[in-house]
């Protein structure tokens, strides 16, 4: 397959978007489509960044969980990851890995949440 000019632009856009913040595959794909790239160009850009390891939903989910494990409930974190397009099995696996490193205190998180709204 020859790389068209649109595909090159989509690759550059994908790299630029990832330069500013980590994203899920769904999130990056949506941003490329919102930027006006064709489905084919967006898919090519996704494959391009994936081939270099620049996008990885497993890594994204693990970091997302690690940053929120002490401030949000497991249910809330998982719900947010699902909305971002992370597959349920990927999110579950990432949760288990993060939990092995640092066990969340679910009761403390719940107490803080209740206090915040009372």
PDB file of N, CA, C and O in Angstrom, residues 57-63 65-66 78 81 89-99:
ATOM      1  N   UNK A  57      -3.524   0.565  24.982  1.00  0.00           N
ATOM      2  CA  UNK A  57      -4.618   0.693  25.949  1.00  0.00           C
ATOM      3  C   UNK A  57      -4.297   0.038  27.290  1.00  0.00           C
ATOM      4  O   UNK A  57      -4.734   0.515  28.333  1.00  0.00           O
ATOM      5  N   UNK A  58      -3.530  -1.026  27.272  1.00  0.00           N
ATOM      6  CA  UNK A  58      -3.141  -1.690  28.518  1.00  0.00           C
ATOM      7  C   UNK A  58      -2.288  -0.748  29.380  1.00  0.00           C
ATOM      8  O   UNK A  58      -2.543  -0.572  30.566  1.00  0.00           O
ATOM      9  N   UNK A  59      -1.302  -0.134  28.774  1.00  0.00           N
ATOM     10  CA  UNK A  59      -0.451   0.822  29.488  1.00  0.00           C
ATOM     11  C   UNK A  59      -1.270   2.028  29.953  1.00  0.00           C
ATOM     12  O   UNK A  59      -1.138   2.480  31.085  1.00  0.00           O
ATOM     13  N   UNK A  60      -2.143   2.523  29.074  1.00  0.00           N
ATOM     14  CA  UNK A  60      -2.989   3.664  29.413  1.00  0.00           C
ATOM     15  C   UNK A  60      -3.844   3.347  30.643  1.00  0.00           C
ATOM     16  O   UNK A  60      -3.913   4.132  31.583  1.00  0.00           O
ATOM     17  N   UNK A  61      -4.496   2.174  30.626  1.00  0.00           N
ATOM     18  CA  UNK A  61      -5.373   1.790  31.729  1.00  0.00           C
ATOM     19  C   UNK A  61      -4.591   1.660  33.033  1.00  0.00           C
ATOM     20  O   UNK A  61      -5.048   2.128  34.084  1.00  0.00           O
ATOM     21  N   UNK A  62      -3.414   1.054  32.979  1.00  0.00           N
ATOM     22  CA  UNK A  62      -2.605   0.892  34.181  1.00  0.00           C
ATOM     23  C   UNK A  62      -2.227   2.248  34.777  1.00  0.00           C
ATOM     24  O   UNK A  62      -2.378   2.478  35.974  1.00  0.00           O
ATOM     25  N   UNK A  63      -1.765   3.157  33.951  1.00  0.00           N
ATOM     26  CA  UNK A  63      -1.396   4.497  34.446  1.00  0.00           C
ATOM     27  C   UNK A  63      -2.616   5.264  34.945  1.00  0.00           C
ATOM     28  O   UNK A  63      -2.547   5.955  35.966  1.00  0.00           O
ATOM     29  N   UNK A  65      -5.365   4.049  36.216  1.00  0.00           N
ATOM     30  CA  UNK A  65      -5.755   3.470  37.502  1.00  0.00           C
ATOM     31  C   UNK A  65      -4.773   3.884  38.588  1.00  0.00           C
ATOM     32  O   UNK A  65      -5.178   4.287  39.687  1.00  0.00           O
ATOM     33  N   UNK A  66      -3.487   3.780  38.301  1.00  0.00           N
ATOM     34  CA  UNK A  66      -2.459   4.114  39.296  1.00  0.00           C
ATOM     35  C   UNK A  66      -2.588   5.542  39.813  1.00  0.00           C
ATOM     36  O   UNK A  66      -2.357   5.794  40.999  1.00  0.00           O
ATOM     37  N   UNK A  78     -13.283   2.137  36.649  1.00  0.00           N
ATOM     38  CA  UNK A  78     -13.575   1.202  35.562  1.00  0.00           C
ATOM     39  C   UNK A  78     -14.617   1.798  34.606  1.00  0.00           C
ATOM     40  O   UNK A  78     -14.483   1.681  33.386  1.00  0.00           O
ATOM     41  N   UNK A  81     -12.884   4.224  32.352  1.00  0.00           N
ATOM     42  CA  UNK A  81     -12.071   3.545  31.334  1.00  0.00           C
ATOM     43  C   UNK A  81     -12.951   2.958  30.225  1.00  0.00           C
ATOM     44  O   UNK A  81     -12.601   3.055  29.049  1.00  0.00           O
ATOM     45  N   UNK A  89     -11.731  -6.502  29.601  1.00  0.00           N
ATOM     46  CA  UNK A  89     -10.687  -7.433  30.045  1.00  0.00           C
ATOM     47  C   UNK A  89      -9.354  -6.716  30.240  1.00  0.00           C
ATOM     48  O   UNK A  89      -8.602  -7.037  31.159  1.00  0.00           O
ATOM     49  N   UNK A  90      -9.064  -5.740  29.403  1.00  0.00           N
ATOM     50  CA  UNK A  90      -7.832  -4.948  29.542  1.00  0.00           C
ATOM     51  C   UNK A  90      -7.885  -4.131  30.827  1.00  0.00           C
ATOM     52  O   UNK A  90      -6.914  -4.086  31.590  1.00  0.00           O
ATOM     53  N   UNK A  91      -9.027  -3.513  31.094  1.00  0.00           N
ATOM     54  CA  UNK A  91      -9.189  -2.704  32.310  1.00  0.00           C
ATOM     55  C   UNK A  91      -9.087  -3.571  33.564  1.00  0.00           C
ATOM     56  O   UNK A  91      -8.425  -3.189  34.537  1.00  0.00           O
ATOM     57  N   UNK A  92      -9.707  -4.735  33.537  1.00  0.00           N
ATOM     58  CA  UNK A  92      -9.664  -5.645  34.690  1.00  0.00           C
ATOM     59  C   UNK A  92      -8.235  -6.093  34.977  1.00  0.00           C
ATOM     60  O   UNK A  92      -7.797  -6.123  36.134  1.00  0.00           O
ATOM     61  N   UNK A  93      -7.516  -6.459  33.945  1.00  0.00           N
ATOM     62  CA  UNK A  93      -6.127  -6.895  34.090  1.00  0.00           C
ATOM     63  C   UNK A  93      -5.264  -5.762  34.641  1.00  0.00           C
ATOM     64  O   UNK A  93      -4.435  -5.969  35.540  1.00  0.00           O
ATOM     65  N   UNK A  94      -5.454  -4.558  34.127  1.00  0.00           N
ATOM     66  CA  UNK A  94      -4.699  -3.396  34.603  1.00  0.00           C
ATOM     67  C   UNK A  94      -5.020  -3.113  36.069  1.00  0.00           C
ATOM     68  O   UNK A  94      -4.130  -2.759  36.853  1.00  0.00           O
ATOM     69  N   UNK A  95      -6.294  -3.279  36.452  1.00  0.00           N
ATOM     70  CA  UNK A  95      -6.678  -3.073  37.853  1.00  0.00           C
ATOM     71  C   UNK A  95      -5.942  -4.050  38.759  1.00  0.00           C
ATOM     72  O   UNK A  95      -5.411  -3.658  39.797  1.00  0.00           O
ATOM     73  N   UNK A  96      -5.913  -5.306  38.371  1.00  0.00           N
ATOM     74  CA  UNK A  96      -5.242  -6.322  39.190  1.00  0.00           C
ATOM     75  C   UNK A  96      -3.755  -6.023  39.338  1.00  0.00           C
ATOM     76  O   UNK A  96      -3.195  -6.167  40.423  1.00  0.00           O
ATOM     77  N   UNK A  97      -3.110  -5.606  38.260  1.00  0.00           N
ATOM     78  CA  UNK A  97      -1.678  -5.261  38.331  1.00  0.00           C
ATOM     79  C   UNK A  97      -1.448  -4.062  39.235  1.00  0.00           C
ATOM     80  O   UNK A  97      -0.520  -4.048  40.050  1.00  0.00           O
ATOM     81  N   UNK A  98      -2.288  -3.039  39.115  1.00  0.00           N
ATOM     82  CA  UNK A  98      -2.136  -1.832  39.935  1.00  0.00           C
ATOM     83  C   UNK A  98      -2.407  -2.144  41.399  1.00  0.00           C
ATOM     84  O   UNK A  98      -1.719  -1.645  42.295  1.00  0.00           O
ATOM     85  N   UNK A  99      -3.395  -2.990  41.657  1.00  0.00           N
ATOM     86  CA  UNK A  99      -3.768  -3.353  43.020  1.00  0.00           C
ATOM     87  C   UNK A  99      -2.638  -4.128  43.714  1.00  0.00           C
ATOM     88  O   UNK A  99      -2.445  -4.000  44.915  1.00  0.00           O
TER      89      UNK A  99
END
